[in-house]
XYZ file of C-alpha atoms in Angstrom:
158
model
C 0.230 0.137 -0.080
C 2.758 2.585 0.865
C 4.416 1.902 -2.363
C 1.289 2.689 -4.282
C 0.781 5.914 -2.057
C 4.164 7.063 -3.466
C 3.111 6.111 -6.758
C 0.065 7.789 -6.689
C 1.344 10.905 -4.804
C 4.232 11.127 -7.520
C 1.884 10.744 -10.766
C -0.393 13.399 -9.095
C 2.663 15.678 -8.714
C 3.784 15.161 -12.281
C 0.351 15.472 -13.846
C -0.483 19.003 -12.183
C 3.060 19.990 -13.532
C 4.559 20.843 -10.102
C 8.267 21.848 -9.605
C 10.340 18.848 -9.416
C 11.780 19.939 -5.985
C 8.283 19.249 -4.565
C 8.537 15.564 -5.310
C 12.186 14.578 -5.982
C 12.393 12.328 -3.310
C 9.254 10.003 -4.432
C 11.203 8.380 -7.184
C 14.178 7.647 -4.909
C 11.657 6.187 -2.282
C 9.816 4.302 -5.134
C 12.974 2.946 -6.272
C 14.146 1.450 -2.910
C 10.682 0.053 -2.131
C 10.818 -1.719 -5.509
C 14.261 -3.041 -5.065
C 13.328 -4.138 -1.695
C 10.200 -6.044 -2.839
C 11.866 -7.830 -5.661
C 14.809 -9.038 -3.480
C 12.136 -10.310 -0.965
C 10.276 -12.039 -3.931
C 13.502 -13.237 -5.372
C 15.080 -14.860 -2.398
C 11.990 -16.584 -1.496
C 11.172 -18.224 -4.692
C 8.536 -15.947 -5.741
C 10.041 -13.920 -8.751
C 7.538 -14.390 -11.302
C 5.173 -12.973 -8.958
C 7.309 -10.001 -8.863
C 6.800 -9.421 -12.707
C 2.874 -9.672 -11.947
C 2.929 -6.918 -9.531
C 5.368 -4.959 -11.899
C 2.862 -5.353 -14.541
C 0.081 -4.105 -12.096
C 2.168 -0.875 -10.880
C 3.155 0.129 -14.491
C -0.312 -0.344 -15.795
C -1.658 1.685 -12.833
C 0.733 4.597 -13.438
C -0.856 5.123 -16.946
C -4.216 4.428 -15.720
C -4.171 7.096 -13.058
C -4.053 9.899 -15.504
C -6.898 8.638 -18.140
C -8.958 10.869 -16.505
C -8.361 13.810 -13.907
C -11.237 12.701 -11.641
C -9.181 9.150 -11.226
C -5.861 10.828 -10.203
C -7.936 13.190 -8.006
C -9.865 10.220 -6.473
C -6.395 8.167 -5.962
C -4.981 11.173 -4.365
C -7.788 11.403 -1.644
C -8.134 7.452 -1.448
C -4.187 7.525 -0.363
C -5.036 10.096 2.316
C -7.675 8.062 3.915
C -5.581 4.557 3.738
C -2.773 6.683 5.072
C -4.929 8.368 7.856
C -6.567 4.754 8.813
C -3.075 3.250 9.157
C -2.211 5.669 11.688
C -5.311 5.413 13.680
C -4.911 1.672 13.741
C -1.414 2.442 15.322
C -3.393 4.536 17.642
C -5.756 2.006 18.531
C -3.246 -0.491 19.235
C -1.391 1.556 21.600
C -4.390 2.299 23.547
C -5.346 -0.973 23.969
C -2.215 -2.493 24.958
C -1.129 0.798 27.070
C 2.552 -0.010 25.814
C 4.490 1.688 23.115
C 6.350 -1.262 22.935
C 9.076 -0.745 20.166
C 7.220 2.383 18.534
C 10.018 5.085 18.486
C 9.044 8.391 19.583
C 11.953 9.870 17.906
C 10.709 8.279 14.195
C 7.327 9.484 14.911
C 8.255 12.949 15.944
C 10.367 13.169 12.503
C 7.376 12.162 10.609
C 5.710 15.517 12.665
C 8.496 17.516 11.527
C 8.654 15.868 8.041
C 4.772 16.902 7.523
C 5.242 20.497 8.775
C 7.942 21.107 6.443
C 5.845 19.910 3.491
C 2.926 22.009 4.666
C 5.089 25.077 4.623
C 6.444 24.143 1.142
C 3.113 23.070 -0.315
C 1.877 26.529 0.770
C 4.758 28.352 -0.618
C 5.056 26.666 -3.886
C 1.825 24.943 -5.204
C -1.015 25.816 -2.654
C -2.805 22.668 -3.628
C -5.953 22.092 -1.407
C -5.663 18.132 -1.625
C -2.122 18.164 -0.810
C -2.418 20.705 1.957
C -5.447 18.480 3.257
C -3.232 15.262 3.129
C 0.038 16.646 4.683
C -2.343 18.682 8.015
C -4.157 15.166 8.572
C -1.073 13.591 8.501
C 0.605 16.038 10.714
C -2.074 16.103 13.363
C -2.502 12.453 13.415
C 1.565 12.031 13.662
C 1.530 14.436 16.742
C -1.402 12.356 18.160
C 0.529 9.210 17.839
C 3.712 10.786 19.129
C 2.213 11.749 22.212
C 0.447 8.325 23.020
C 3.962 6.888 22.482
C 5.277 9.335 25.075
C 2.360 8.813 27.397
C 2.943 5.040 27.250
C 6.293 4.640 27.275
C 7.661 2.442 30.210
C 10.525 4.278 32.349
C 13.672 1.813 33.385
C 13.507 1.172 36.955
C 17.198 1.721 38.357
C 18.397 -0.374 41.154
């Protein structure tokens, strides 16, 4: 799902002709994910299945921009899916009342990234769908970070 979100976001930025600087990291992230997925499938003996997924993603790349409403809908669905995954993380934290292996630093960096993306989006494209995405992710990332800090277990010293 994450890889598809990156593809949708990259295609959205290209479709609307936004400056390269606003989406330059997405091709690198996509390439990393694709290489990782291929290696996993290759070493688990499922390389043929990797080709099937590559064809699906390649076809999706072109289908996303057949109509303007398709790319807009895909962007909004990716926002919804990303928000849902953060809400699932929050639900797990609330149920277990334990932050476990969740890293407040990692989630804090996600907060910072969203804040930076909000500022750069306002300064470059002012795209409402992108702004809404990053504002929602910003709020949810703060919420997850705060929840992790709240449930973090302190080490007892003797």
